[in-house]
mmCIF file of C-alpha atoms in Angstrom:
data_model
loop_
_atom_site.group_PDB
_atom_site.id
_atom_site.type_symbol
_atom_site.label_atom_id
_atom_site.label_comp_id
_atom_site.label_asym_id
_atom_site.label_seq_id
_atom_site.Cartn_x
_atom_site.Cartn_y
_atom_site.Cartn_z
ATOM 1 C CA UNK A 1 0.000 0.000 0.000
ATOM 2 C CA UNK A 2 2.946 2.344 0.676
ATOM 3 C CA UNK A 3 4.150 1.872 -2.885
ATOM 4 C CA UNK A 4 0.721 2.745 -4.301
ATOM 5 C CA UNK A 5 0.487 5.880 -2.157
ATOM 6 C CA UNK A 6 3.993 6.918 -3.227
ATOM 7 C CA UNK A 7 3.161 6.425 -6.911
ATOM 8 C CA UNK A 8 -0.034 8.435 -6.489
ATOM 9 C CA UNK A 9 1.887 11.278 -4.813
ATOM 10 C CA UNK A 10 4.435 11.214 -7.640
ATOM 11 C CA UNK A 11 1.705 11.376 -10.310
ATOM 12 C CA UNK A 12 -0.166 14.081 -8.392
ATOM 13 C CA UNK A 13 2.929 16.293 -8.484
ATOM 14 C CA UNK A 14 2.792 16.349 -12.299
ATOM 15 C CA UNK A 15 -0.792 17.549 -12.559
ATOM 16 C CA UNK A 16 -1.782 21.141 -13.069
ATOM 17 C CA UNK A 17 -3.784 22.708 -10.286
ATOM 18 C CA UNK A 18 -7.226 21.200 -10.378
ATOM 19 C CA UNK A 19 -9.812 19.753 -8.058
ATOM 20 C CA UNK A 20 -7.990 16.440 -7.632
ATOM 21 C CA UNK A 21 -4.715 18.151 -6.757
ATOM 22 C CA UNK A 22 -6.360 20.609 -4.361
ATOM 23 C CA UNK A 23 -8.179 17.767 -2.632
ATOM 24 C CA UNK A 24 -5.290 15.322 -2.276
ATOM 25 C CA UNK A 25 -2.252 17.613 -1.841
ATOM 26 C CA UNK A 26 -2.769 18.111 1.922
ATOM 27 C CA UNK A 27 -3.285 14.373 2.365
ATOM 28 C CA UNK A 28 -0.139 13.537 0.396
ATOM 29 C CA UNK A 29 1.751 16.140 2.403
ATOM 30 C CA UNK A 30 0.930 14.322 5.624
ATOM 31 C CA UNK A 31 1.439 10.807 4.256
ATOM 32 C CA UNK A 32 4.434 11.192 1.932
ATOM 33 C CA UNK A 33 6.060 14.620 1.768
ATOM 34 C CA UNK A 34 6.252 15.146 5.542
ATOM 35 C CA UNK A 35 8.014 11.795 5.980
ATOM 36 C CA UNK A 36 10.399 12.596 3.140
ATOM 37 C CA UNK A 37 11.285 15.966 4.677
ATOM 38 C CA UNK A 38 11.878 14.281 8.048
ATOM 39 C CA UNK A 39 14.033 11.567 6.458
ATOM 40 C CA UNK A 40 16.258 14.291 5.016
ATOM 41 C CA UNK A 41 16.680 15.952 8.397
ATOM 42 C CA UNK A 42 13.618 18.197 8.476
ATOM 43 C CA UNK A 43 15.649 21.380 8.103
ATOM 44 C CA UNK A 44 16.553 21.220 4.439
ATOM 45 C CA UNK A 45 15.921 24.693 3.045
ATOM 46 C CA UNK A 46 17.372 24.554 -0.450
ATOM 47 C CA UNK A 47 18.736 21.948 -2.853
ATOM 48 C CA UNK A 48 21.327 22.699 -5.514
ATOM 49 C CA UNK A 49 21.612 20.442 -8.532
ATOM 50 C CA UNK A 50 24.569 20.743 -10.857
ATOM 51 C CA UNK A 51 26.444 18.810 -13.461
ATOM 52 C CA UNK A 52 23.438 17.577 -15.398
ATOM 53 C CA UNK A 53 19.838 18.721 -15.681
ATOM 54 C CA UNK A 54 17.398 17.102 -13.295
ATOM 55 C CA UNK A 55 14.627 14.949 -14.743
ATOM 56 C CA UNK A 56 11.520 17.211 -14.990
ATOM 57 C CA UNK A 57 9.240 14.664 -13.323
ATOM 58 C CA UNK A 58 11.618 14.375 -10.374
ATOM 59 C CA UNK A 59 11.900 18.153 -10.213
ATOM 60 C CA UNK A 60 8.105 18.534 -9.985
ATOM 61 C CA UNK A 61 7.936 15.915 -7.237
ATOM 62 C CA UNK A 62 10.554 17.623 -5.083
ATOM 63 C CA UNK A 63 8.987 21.043 -5.629
ATOM 64 C CA UNK A 64 5.611 19.647 -4.582
ATOM 65 C CA UNK A 65 7.249 18.129 -1.493
ATOM 66 C CA UNK A 66 8.495 21.575 -0.489
ATOM 67 C CA UNK A 67 12.132 21.470 -1.581
ATOM 68 C CA UNK A 68 13.194 24.538 -3.554
ATOM 69 C CA UNK A 69 15.632 23.228 -6.154
ATOM 70 C CA UNK A 70 18.089 25.374 -8.042
ATOM 71 C CA UNK A 71 19.786 23.968 -11.105
ATOM 72 C CA UNK A 72 23.089 25.335 -12.230
#
């Protein structure tokens, strides 16, 4: 069930703002994104990515989870 919830959160991050995203974003924040932020220390304020461009789907997921990512 954890895998299904994670896949749903990943697919939800790619959607434009709509009813489904507005309804499930707070739920995914509590179930997935909050745990991810805590696993990375809970105090991560910014992420820098360099060397190669980040996959756009991964970028959207991390932005939805609350990680500001800067590519250089």
